[in-house]
Short mmCIF file of C-alpha atoms and ligand atoms in Angstrom, two decimals:
data_model
loop_
_atom_site.label_atom_id
_atom_site.label_comp_id
_atom_site.label_asym_id
_atom_site.label_seq_id
_atom_site.Cartn_x
_atom_site.Cartn_y
_atom_site.Cartn_z
CA UNK B 1 13.89 -171.78 83.92
CA UNK B 2 13.67 -173.38 87.35
CA UNK B 3 13.58 -176.68 89.20
CA UNK B 4 11.22 -176.87 92.17
CA UNK B 5 10.92 -179.67 94.73
CA UNK B 6 7.68 -180.25 96.64
CA UNK B 7 8.30 -182.15 99.87
CA UNK B 8 6.20 -183.25 102.83
CA UNK B 9 7.33 -181.72 106.14
CA UNK B 10 5.48 -184.04 108.53
CA UNK B 11 4.49 -187.75 108.27
CA UNK B 12 2.81 -187.67 104.85
CA UNK B 13 -0.61 -186.75 103.46
CA UNK B 14 0.03 -183.02 103.91
CA UNK B 15 -1.72 -182.20 100.63
CA UNK B 16 1.37 -182.36 98.41
CA UNK B 17 -0.63 -183.42 95.34
CA UNK B 18 -2.95 -180.44 95.52
CA UNK B 19 -0.02 -178.03 95.58
CA UNK B 20 1.71 -179.93 92.76
CA UNK B 21 -1.47 -179.80 90.68
CA UNK B 22 -1.61 -176.05 91.25
CA UNK B 23 2.07 -175.45 90.39
CA UNK B 24 2.06 -177.89 87.43
CA UNK B 25 0.26 -175.35 85.24
CA UNK B 26 3.55 -173.45 84.86
CA UNK B 27 5.84 -176.49 84.54
CA UNK B 28 6.53 -178.74 81.55
CA UNK B 29 7.63 -181.80 83.54
CA UNK B 30 6.41 -183.24 86.85
CA UNK B 31 8.66 -186.06 88.11
CA UNK B 32 8.24 -188.43 91.06
CA UNK B 33 11.64 -189.14 92.65
CA UNK B 34 11.21 -191.83 95.33
CA UNK B 35 8.75 -194.17 97.00
CA UNK B 36 6.20 -196.16 95.08
CA UNK B 37 2.54 -197.04 95.34
CA UNK B 38 2.64 -196.56 99.11
CA UNK B 39 1.83 -192.93 98.20
CA UNK B 40 -1.74 -191.73 97.86
CA UNK B 41 -1.89 -188.31 96.21
CA UNK B 42 -5.31 -186.71 95.91
CA UNK B 43 -6.19 -184.12 93.30
CA UNK B 44 -9.68 -182.60 93.18
CA UNK B 45 -10.71 -180.98 89.90
CA UNK B 46 -14.28 -179.68 89.84
CA UNK B 47 -16.51 -182.54 91.00
CA UNK B 48 -13.87 -185.16 90.14
CA UNK B 49 -11.50 -186.65 92.72
CA UNK B 50 -8.41 -188.58 91.66
CA UNK B 51 -6.21 -190.63 94.01
CA UNK B 52 -2.81 -191.28 92.41
CA UNK B 53 -0.29 -193.80 93.72
CA UNK B 54 2.38 -193.78 91.02
CA UNK B 55 1.42 -191.37 88.27
CA UNK B 56 2.85 -187.90 88.89
CA UNK B 57 0.23 -185.34 89.93
CA UNK B 58 0.89 -183.19 86.82
CA UNK B 59 -0.84 -185.72 84.54
CA UNK B 60 -3.99 -183.58 84.33
CA UNK B 61 -2.34 -180.98 82.09
CA UNK B 62 -1.74 -181.75 78.39
CA UNK B 63 1.28 -179.44 78.60
CA UNK B 64 2.98 -181.58 81.25
CA UNK B 65 5.19 -184.65 80.70
CA UNK B 66 4.76 -186.89 83.77
CA UNK B 67 7.98 -188.72 84.69
CA UNK B 68 8.55 -191.62 87.07
CA UNK B 69 12.15 -191.01 88.09
CA UNK B 70 15.00 -193.45 88.72
CA UNK B 71 14.52 -193.33 92.52
CA UNK B 72 11.00 -194.77 92.41
CA UNK B 73 10.13 -198.45 92.92
CA UNK B 74 7.47 -199.38 90.36
CA UNK B 75 4.64 -201.84 90.87
CA UNK B 76 3.46 -202.68 87.35
CA UNK B 77 -0.04 -204.04 88.18
CA UNK B 78 -0.76 -200.78 90.05
CA UNK B 79 0.73 -198.62 87.31
CA UNK B 80 -1.41 -200.20 84.60
CA UNK B 81 -4.55 -200.13 86.75
CA UNK B 82 -3.94 -196.45 87.32
CA UNK B 83 -3.29 -195.77 83.62
CA UNK B 84 -6.51 -197.62 82.67
CA UNK B 85 -8.51 -195.76 85.29
CA UNK B 86 -7.20 -192.34 84.20
CA UNK B 87 -7.79 -193.12 80.51
CA UNK B 88 -11.35 -194.30 81.25
CA UNK B 89 -11.94 -190.92 82.88
CA UNK B 90 -10.65 -189.02 79.84
CA UNK B 91 -7.15 -188.24 81.18
CA UNK B 92 -4.39 -189.02 78.68
CA UNK B 93 -1.35 -190.90 80.02
CA UNK B 94 0.34 -191.12 76.62
CA UNK B 95 3.10 -188.69 77.63
CA UNK B 96 4.16 -190.71 80.69
CA UNK B 97 7.85 -191.68 80.87
CA UNK B 98 9.29 -194.27 83.25
CA UNK B 99 13.01 -194.20 84.05
CA UNK B 100 15.01 -197.13 82.70
CA UNK B 101 16.94 -197.02 86.01
CA UNK B 102 13.90 -197.36 88.31
CA UNK B 103 13.51 -200.70 90.11
CA UNK B 104 10.52 -203.02 89.78
CA UNK B 105 8.43 -204.40 92.63
CA UNK B 106 7.47 -208.07 92.43
CA UNK B 107 4.84 -210.07 94.34
CA UNK B 108 7.53 -211.58 96.56
CA UNK B 109 8.36 -208.12 97.88
CA UNK B 110 4.80 -207.83 99.13
CA UNK B 111 4.93 -211.33 100.65
CA UNK B 112 8.17 -210.46 102.46
CA UNK B 113 6.76 -207.10 103.67
CA UNK B 114 3.74 -208.90 105.20
CA UNK B 115 5.81 -211.72 106.75
CA UNK B 116 8.26 -209.25 108.35
CA UNK B 117 5.42 -207.14 109.75
CA UNK B 118 3.81 -210.28 111.22
CA UNK B 119 7.08 -211.32 112.79
CA UNK B 120 7.51 -207.90 114.41
CA UNK B 121 4.30 -208.35 116.42
CA UNK B 122 3.88 -205.46 118.86
CA UNK B 123 6.93 -203.73 117.36
CA UNK B 124 5.43 -203.55 113.87
CA UNK B 125 6.03 -200.48 111.74
CA UNK B 126 2.56 -200.34 110.23
CA UNK B 127 3.78 -200.38 106.62
CA UNK B 128 1.40 -200.12 103.69
CA UNK B 129 2.30 -203.77 102.84
CA UNK B 130 3.09 -202.71 99.26
CA UNK B 131 6.54 -204.33 99.24
CA UNK B 132 8.35 -200.99 99.23
CA UNK B 133 10.99 -201.83 101.87
CA UNK B 134 11.88 -205.27 100.43
CA UNK B 135 12.12 -203.79 96.90
CA UNK B 136 14.61 -201.15 98.12
CA UNK B 137 16.52 -203.86 100.01
CA UNK B 138 16.98 -205.74 96.71
CA UNK B 139 18.09 -202.51 95.01
CA UNK B 140 20.75 -201.82 97.64
CA UNK B 141 21.74 -205.49 97.68
CA UNK B 142 22.29 -205.19 93.91
CA UNK B 143 19.75 -207.94 93.29
CA UNK B 144 16.96 -205.78 91.83
CA UNK B 145 15.46 -205.88 88.35
CA UNK B 146 15.28 -202.51 86.63
CA UNK B 147 12.67 -201.04 84.30
CA UNK B 148 15.10 -200.83 81.36
CA UNK B 149 15.52 -204.59 81.42
CA UNK B 150 12.04 -205.07 79.96
CA UNK B 151 13.49 -203.93 76.62
CA UNK B 152 15.29 -207.29 76.40
CA UNK B 153 12.35 -209.73 76.84
CA UNK B 154 14.28 -213.02 76.73
CA UNK B 155 16.81 -211.92 79.38
CA UNK B 156 14.05 -210.33 81.43
CA UNK B 157 12.04 -213.55 81.53
CA UNK B 158 15.09 -215.57 82.53
CA UNK B 159 15.99 -213.17 85.33
CA UNK B 160 12.44 -212.96 86.70
CA UNK B 161 12.25 -216.75 86.82
CA UNK B 162 15.62 -217.03 88.62
CA UNK B 163 14.72 -214.36 91.14
CA UNK B 164 11.24 -215.79 91.67
CA UNK B 165 12.60 -219.25 92.49
CA UNK B 166 15.08 -217.80 95.01
CA UNK B 167 12.46 -215.45 96.49
CA UNK B 168 9.96 -218.28 96.87
CA UNK B 169 12.44 -220.07 99.13
CA UNK B 170 13.08 -216.90 101.13
CA UNK B 171 9.36 -216.22 101.57
CA UNK B 172 8.74 -219.76 102.67
CA UNK B 173 11.65 -219.61 105.17
CA UNK B 174 10.18 -216.57 106.90
CA UNK B 175 6.67 -218.04 106.97
CA UNK B 176 5.17 -215.82 104.28
CA UNK B 177 2.54 -216.64 101.64
CA UNK B 178 4.28 -218.40 98.76
CA UNK B 179 3.33 -217.92 95.12
CA UNK B 180 3.28 -219.75 91.80
CA UNK B 181 6.59 -218.96 90.08
CA UNK B 182 5.38 -219.62 86.53
CA UNK B 183 2.27 -217.51 87.04
CA UNK B 184 4.43 -214.58 88.14
CA UNK B 185 6.72 -215.08 85.14
CA UNK B 186 3.77 -215.15 82.73
CA UNK B 187 2.20 -212.04 84.29
CA UNK B 188 5.44 -210.06 84.24
CA UNK B 189 6.33 -211.02 80.67
CA UNK B 190 3.00 -209.46 79.68
CA UNK B 191 3.54 -206.40 81.89
CA UNK B 192 7.02 -205.95 80.44
CA UNK B 193 5.65 -205.83 76.92
CA UNK B 194 3.14 -203.20 77.95
CA UNK B 195 5.74 -201.14 79.80
CA UNK B 196 8.25 -200.97 76.91
CA UNK B 197 6.81 -197.88 75.14
CA UNK B 198 6.99 -195.84 78.36
CA UNK B 199 10.64 -196.62 79.16
CA UNK B 200 12.97 -193.64 78.80
CA UNK B 201 16.36 -192.23 79.72
CA UNK B 202 14.71 -189.76 82.07
CA UNK B 203 18.00 -188.44 83.48
CA UNK B 204 19.00 -186.96 80.13
CA UNK B 205 15.39 -186.05 79.35
CA UNK B 206 15.28 -183.89 82.51
CA UNK B 207 18.65 -182.25 81.84
CA UNK B 208 17.78 -181.53 78.20
CA UNK B 209 14.49 -179.93 79.25
CA UNK B 210 16.24 -177.83 81.87
CA UNK B 211 18.88 -176.68 79.42
CA UNK B 212 16.10 -175.68 76.98
CA UNK B 213 14.85 -173.38 79.74
CA UNK B 214 11.81 -175.38 80.84
CA UNK B 215 10.41 -175.46 84.38
CA UNK B 216 10.56 -178.78 86.17
CA UNK B 217 8.63 -179.85 89.27
CA UNK B 218 9.90 -182.74 91.43
CA UNK B 219 7.14 -184.48 93.38
CA UNK B 220 8.02 -185.96 96.76
CA UNK B 221 6.07 -188.84 98.21
CA UNK B 222 5.90 -189.61 101.95
CA UNK B 223 7.64 -186.94 103.99
CA UNK B 224 10.60 -185.68 106.00
CA UNK B 225 9.79 -187.64 109.17
CA UNK B 226 9.29 -190.86 107.18
CA UNK B 227 12.76 -190.44 105.61
CA UNK B 228 14.94 -193.50 106.23
CA UNK B 229 17.82 -191.28 107.43
CA UNK B 230 16.11 -188.24 108.92
CA UNK B 231 12.76 -189.64 110.02
CA UNK B 232 11.64 -191.38 113.18
CA UNK B 233 13.63 -194.56 112.47
CA UNK B 234 12.64 -197.39 112.46
CA UNK B 235 9.08 -196.07 111.96
CA UNK B 236 9.90 -194.74 108.50
CA UNK B 237 9.70 -195.71 104.85
CA UNK B 238 12.70 -197.13 102.99
CA UNK B 239 13.58 -194.16 100.76
CA UNK B 240 14.71 -190.52 101.09
CA UNK B 241 11.70 -188.24 100.65
CA UNK B 242 13.75 -185.17 101.69
CA UNK B 243 14.80 -182.75 98.96
CA UNK B 244 18.26 -184.33 98.70
CA UNK B 245 16.44 -187.46 97.58
CA UNK B 246 15.09 -185.48 94.64
CA UNK B 247 18.62 -185.07 93.29
CA UNK B 248 19.41 -188.76 93.79
CA UNK B 249 16.06 -189.89 92.45
CA UNK B 250 16.07 -187.85 89.25
CA UNK B 251 19.75 -187.30 88.40
CA UNK B 252 19.43 -183.51 88.56
CA UNK B 253 22.26 -182.26 90.76
CA UNK B 254 21.75 -180.39 94.07
CA UNK B 255 22.79 -177.09 92.45
CA UNK B 256 20.10 -177.50 89.76
CA UNK B 257 17.39 -177.18 92.41
CA UNK B 258 16.18 -173.60 92.77
CA UNK B 259 13.15 -173.78 95.02
CA UNK B 260 12.02 -176.21 97.74
CA UNK B 261 8.39 -175.96 98.85
CA UNK B 262 7.62 -177.72 102.14
CA UNK B 263 4.01 -178.82 102.54
CA UNK B 264 2.65 -178.67 106.09
CA UNK B 265 -0.83 -179.44 107.27
CA UNK B 266 -2.18 -176.83 109.73
CA UNK B 267 -2.29 -179.71 112.23
CA UNK B 268 -0.39 -183.01 112.24
CA UNK B 269 -1.31 -186.53 111.18
CA UNK B 270 0.47 -189.85 111.09
CA UNK B 271 -0.58 -193.28 109.88
CA UNK B 272 1.39 -196.20 111.24
CA UNK B 273 3.38 -196.54 114.44
CA UNK B 274 6.00 -194.36 116.14
CA UNK B 275 6.17 -191.43 118.58
CA UNK B 276 3.99 -188.35 117.95
CA UNK B 277 4.52 -185.64 120.64
CA UNK B 278 1.54 -183.40 119.81
CA UNK B 279 -0.91 -186.29 119.29
CA UNK B 280 -4.48 -185.81 120.52
CA UNK B 281 -6.00 -189.05 121.73
CA UNK B 282 -9.19 -187.33 122.93
CA UNK B 283 -12.36 -186.02 121.27
CA UNK B 284 -10.41 -183.15 119.69
CA UNK B 285 -8.34 -185.75 117.83
CA UNK B 286 -11.54 -187.46 116.66
CA UNK B 287 -12.86 -184.09 115.51
CA UNK B 288 -9.74 -183.56 113.37
CA UNK B 289 -10.26 -187.03 111.84
CA UNK B 290 -13.94 -186.29 111.10
CA UNK B 291 -13.58 -182.80 109.65
CA UNK B 292 -10.24 -183.44 107.94
CA UNK B 293 -11.45 -186.83 106.63
CA UNK B 294 -8.24 -188.34 107.92
CA UNK B 295 -8.37 -191.82 106.50
CA UNK B 296 -5.55 -193.23 104.37
CA UNK B 297 -5.98 -192.83 100.61
CA UNK B 298 -4.22 -196.15 99.98
CA UNK B 299 -5.00 -198.34 102.97
CA UNK B 300 -8.16 -196.70 104.33
CA UNK B 301 -6.53 -196.67 107.78
CA UNK B 302 -7.61 -194.03 110.29
CA UNK B 303 -4.84 -191.47 110.68
CA UNK B 304 -3.59 -190.41 114.11
CA UNK B 305 -4.06 -186.66 114.61
CA UNK B 306 -2.62 -183.85 116.73
CA UNK B 307 -1.73 -180.18 116.84
CA UNK B 308 0.71 -178.48 114.49
CA UNK B 309 4.33 -178.93 115.62
CA UNK B 310 6.78 -176.23 114.54
CA UNK B 311 9.74 -178.09 116.06
CA UNK B 312 9.15 -180.55 113.21
CA UNK B 313 8.72 -177.80 110.64
CA UNK B 314 11.92 -176.08 111.72
CA UNK B 315 13.83 -179.35 111.37
CA UNK B 316 12.18 -179.93 107.97
CA UNK B 317 13.30 -176.43 106.95
CA UNK B 318 16.88 -177.39 107.85
CA UNK B 319 17.20 -180.85 106.30
CA UNK B 320 15.35 -179.91 103.10
CA UNK B 321 16.71 -176.34 102.74
CA UNK B 322 13.12 -175.22 102.35
CA UNK B 323 12.64 -171.88 100.65
CA UNK B 324 8.98 -171.61 101.66
CA UNK B 325 6.05 -173.42 103.25
CA UNK B 326 2.56 -174.16 101.94
CA UNK B 327 0.25 -174.53 104.95
CA UNK B 328 -2.70 -176.74 103.96
CA UNK B 329 -6.09 -177.64 105.42
CA UNK B 330 -6.41 -174.47 107.49
CA UNK B 331 -10.20 -174.70 107.00
CA UNK B 332 -10.28 -177.92 109.03
CA UNK B 333 -9.56 -175.83 112.17
CA UNK B 334 -12.50 -173.45 111.55
CA UNK B 335 -14.74 -174.78 114.36
CA UNK B 336 -12.23 -175.30 117.18
CA UNK B 337 -12.61 -173.17 120.34
CA UNK B 338 -8.87 -172.86 120.59
CA UNK B 339 -6.00 -173.83 118.32
CA UNK B 340 -2.68 -174.96 119.77
CA UNK B 341 0.75 -175.03 118.21
CA UNK B 342 3.65 -176.97 119.69
CA UNK B 343 6.62 -174.57 119.50
CA UNK B 344 9.18 -176.40 121.65
CA UNK B 345 9.75 -179.64 123.58
CA UNK B 346 10.62 -180.14 127.22
CA UNK B 347 13.07 -182.95 127.90
CA UNK B 348 13.76 -183.61 131.61
CA UNK B 349 12.56 -180.08 132.37
CA UNK B 350 14.82 -178.47 129.76
CA UNK B 351 13.20 -176.60 126.86
CA UNK B 352 14.62 -177.61 123.46
CA UNK B 353 13.89 -176.44 119.93
CA UNK B 354 16.13 -178.91 118.10
CA UNK B 355 14.44 -182.09 116.93
CA UNK B 356 15.61 -185.09 119.04
CA UNK B 357 17.90 -187.46 117.16
CA UNK B 358 16.38 -190.73 118.40
CA UNK B 359 12.84 -192.03 118.77
CA UNK B 360 13.59 -192.82 122.42
CA UNK B 361 14.32 -189.15 123.11
CA UNK B 362 11.36 -188.08 120.98
CA UNK B 363 9.05 -190.41 122.92
CA UNK B 364 10.14 -188.73 126.19
CA UNK B 365 9.38 -185.12 125.23
CA UNK B 366 6.61 -182.98 126.63
CA UNK B 367 5.22 -180.50 124.07
CA UNK B 368 5.28 -176.78 124.89
CA UNK B 369 2.21 -175.15 123.37
CA UNK B 370 1.25 -171.67 122.29
CA UNK B 371 -2.55 -171.28 122.29
CA UNK B 372 -4.57 -169.15 119.89
CA UNK B 373 -8.27 -168.36 120.22
CA UNK B 374 -10.38 -170.29 117.70
CA UNK B 375 -11.70 -168.13 114.87
CA UNK B 376 -15.08 -169.86 114.65
CA UNK B 377 -15.81 -168.73 111.12
CA UNK B 378 -15.51 -170.41 107.75
CA UNK B 379 -12.29 -169.97 105.80
CA UNK B 380 -13.42 -172.43 103.11
CA UNK B 381 -12.47 -171.21 99.66
CA UNK B 382 -10.81 -167.97 100.80
CA UNK B 383 -8.07 -166.93 98.35
CA UNK B 384 -6.98 -163.60 99.80
CA UNK B 385 -4.71 -163.54 102.87
CA UNK B 386 -6.22 -160.35 104.27
CA UNK B 387 -9.63 -162.04 104.37
CA UNK B 388 -8.44 -164.77 106.76
CA UNK B 389 -9.51 -164.29 110.41
CA UNK B 390 -6.90 -162.58 112.61
CA UNK B 391 -6.28 -165.72 114.64
CA UNK B 392 -5.68 -167.78 111.47
CA UNK B 393 -3.21 -165.13 110.31
CA UNK B 394 -1.53 -165.41 113.72
CA UNK B 395 -1.11 -169.16 113.18
CA UNK B 396 0.65 -168.44 109.87
CA UNK B 397 2.83 -165.86 111.64
CA UNK B 398 3.92 -168.44 114.25
CA UNK B 399 5.00 -170.83 111.47
CA UNK B 400 7.01 -168.04 109.82
CA UNK B 401 8.56 -166.97 113.13
CA UNK B 402 9.59 -170.50 114.11
CA UNK B 403 10.94 -171.57 110.70
CA UNK B 404 12.30 -168.24 109.48
CA UNK B 405 10.84 -168.75 106.00
CA UNK B 406 7.67 -167.43 104.35
CA UNK B 407 4.35 -169.24 104.19
CA UNK B 408 3.64 -168.67 100.50
CA UNK B 409 0.37 -170.59 100.24
CA UNK B 410 -2.50 -171.39 102.60
CA UNK B 411 -4.96 -174.16 101.74
CA UNK B 412 -8.62 -173.43 102.42
CA UNK B 413 -10.35 -176.51 100.97
CA UNK B 414 -9.77 -179.58 98.79
CA UNK B 415 -10.71 -177.80 95.54
CA UNK B 416 -8.00 -176.78 93.09
CA UNK B 417 -8.66 -173.05 93.57
CA UNK B 418 -9.21 -173.12 97.37
CA UNK B 419 -5.81 -171.65 98.13
CA UNK B 420 -4.38 -168.33 99.27
CA UNK B 421 -1.33 -167.66 97.10
CA UNK B 422 0.79 -164.81 98.50
CA UNK B 423 3.02 -163.10 95.99
P1 GDP Z 1 -0.60 -186.03 99.83
O1 GDP Z 1 -0.29 -187.48 100.03
O2 GDP Z 1 0.36 -185.14 100.55
O3 GDP Z 1 -0.72 -185.64 98.38
O4 GDP Z 1 -2.01 -185.79 100.51
P2 GDP Z 1 -3.33 -186.75 100.44
O5 GDP Z 1 -3.93 -186.62 99.10
O6 GDP Z 1 -3.00 -188.11 100.93
O7 GDP Z 1 -4.21 -186.12 101.59
C1 GDP Z 1 -4.60 -184.79 101.59
C2 GDP Z 1 -6.14 -184.71 101.65
O8 GDP Z 1 -6.51 -183.40 102.01
C3 GDP Z 1 -6.79 -184.97 100.30
O9 GDP Z 1 -8.03 -185.58 100.51
C4 GDP Z 1 -6.98 -183.57 99.73
O10 GDP Z 1 -8.06 -183.49 98.80
C5 GDP Z 1 -7.28 -182.79 100.96
N1 GDP Z 1 -6.83 -181.39 100.95
C6 GDP Z 1 -5.70 -180.85 100.40
N2 GDP Z 1 -5.60 -179.53 100.71
C7 GDP Z 1 -6.69 -179.24 101.46
C8 GDP Z 1 -7.14 -178.04 102.12
O11 GDP Z 1 -6.51 -176.98 102.08
N3 GDP Z 1 -8.31 -178.15 102.82
C9 GDP Z 1 -9.02 -179.32 102.92
N4 GDP Z 1 -10.14 -179.32 103.63
N5 GDP Z 1 -8.62 -180.45 102.32
C10 GDP Z 1 -7.46 -180.41 101.61
P1 IMO Z 2 2.01 -189.93 100.81
O1 IMO Z 2 2.94 -189.75 99.64
C1 IMO Z 2 1.54 -191.34 104.92
C2 IMO Z 2 3.98 -194.77 106.13
C3 IMO Z 2 3.28 -196.07 106.49
C4 IMO Z 2 4.23 -196.61 107.55
C5 IMO Z 2 5.60 -196.19 107.02
C6 IMO Z 2 6.32 -197.29 106.25
O2 IMO Z 2 0.59 -190.14 100.43
O3 IMO Z 2 2.21 -188.84 101.81
P2 IMO Z 2 6.01 -198.32 103.81
O4 IMO Z 2 4.85 -199.05 103.20
O5 IMO Z 2 6.41 -197.09 103.06
O6 IMO Z 2 7.18 -199.21 104.09
O7 IMO Z 2 5.47 -197.84 105.26
O8 IMO Z 2 5.37 -195.10 106.14
N1 IMO Z 2 3.66 -194.22 104.79
C7 IMO Z 2 2.89 -193.14 104.58
N2 IMO Z 2 2.18 -192.39 105.45
N3 IMO Z 2 1.57 -190.99 103.62
C8 IMO Z 2 2.29 -191.72 102.74
O9 IMO Z 2 2.48 -191.34 101.45
C9 IMO Z 2 2.95 -192.88 103.20
N4 IMO Z 2 3.73 -193.82 102.61
C10 IMO Z 2 4.17 -194.64 103.60
O10 IMO Z 2 1.99 -195.84 106.99
O11 IMO Z 2 4.03 -195.92 108.77
MG1 MG Z 3 -1.21 -189.25 100.74
#
């Protein structure tokens, strides 16, 4: 019996879903614990590619119960679109459970997200415009509407109407796109009816499963450096992707978590604004975008790219209490003449290994690189560590040296089985 958290160690899109899909085979529950449909989690099975925004990445196994935990903010139009799409492709979503305690996203949250981004001008965050931040604001303000409320349709309708009228005023005040209150009420009454069969007390469901001796996998969305507390604030999301967020967002306590797998890309990417010390704004950066296909799953935006940064990974190890790292997309580096790793920062001439605590300090750092010769051979599909080129093995060794924890998996392609798993 064990509870495992999978968490991003950079700025998202590290390949979390692929690792979750791989681990899910030996777990009976896969639960999302925070974020919402700002996530884009890609799973490749044979010649089929699935991009999930809300459905947990364990949905592809009949043996897995996918759970949307209490910490998630749920956009119902997206959830049902995703369910319909999966069903049309022969994937059953009948086992899905949605926490009665999770909060709902409404169209006004999206309108507020867009209006606030517009107002920020040059200082914009580059959000996904999915209404995630405003939905969490309502939760913390104790003005949110929760999933469990759909089980009482009359009260639900009344509350949605009240909130919609108030939100319409707020949206209009900040210059956002207003909406038709009664249309929203009608749509959400219908969504509520459809959601009812999925609603569950997932907190007790998870504890009961654990006490029966089942294995549970907790799926992080976003990543450590997008965490609202530990990320590069204000260029962050509005939830806690770090492993502590998994306890909050599922109701399993910190001592119930046995294993924390940090997912790190063999280089670094970021979509949206904010400092990025090892960023490559030259042709090498473009090459990473081309070979790594670094375009957002949700927004289609081009991702910013740069070298691997172990100062980040070391900090991620600390704040998540990582037990191990899965290093993904190693194969993307196959054709580079040299491969660099940022192993420290220089601030005013002083070498530091601790992650700076403000974006201002982070923006002032100069990366200190260690350079490896490129291996110039294909690692695509390799599953055995000893078969990796010496220089690729050296890259793995640097990550282990700098973080002090083992690299237990190395990704060598998008396919489900393109992974070195070290025992
Ligand atoms: P997530 O948000 O962390 O789940 O990651 P995304 O799905 O947004 O982005 C990761 C992308 O990299 C997806 O297109 C995956 O199919 C792909 N991917 C995952 N692991 C590997 C790998 O080891 N090699 C390559 N080439 N692609 C990978
Ligand atoms: P997955 O789970 C990468 C980024 C946005 C923006 C910031 C705030 O696929 O790794 P938000 O809409 O959350 O308020 O945007 O966070 N962001 C992500 N970047 N991967 C994600 O999810 C992201 N989810 C949000 O680009 O910079
Ligand atoms: Mg993603």
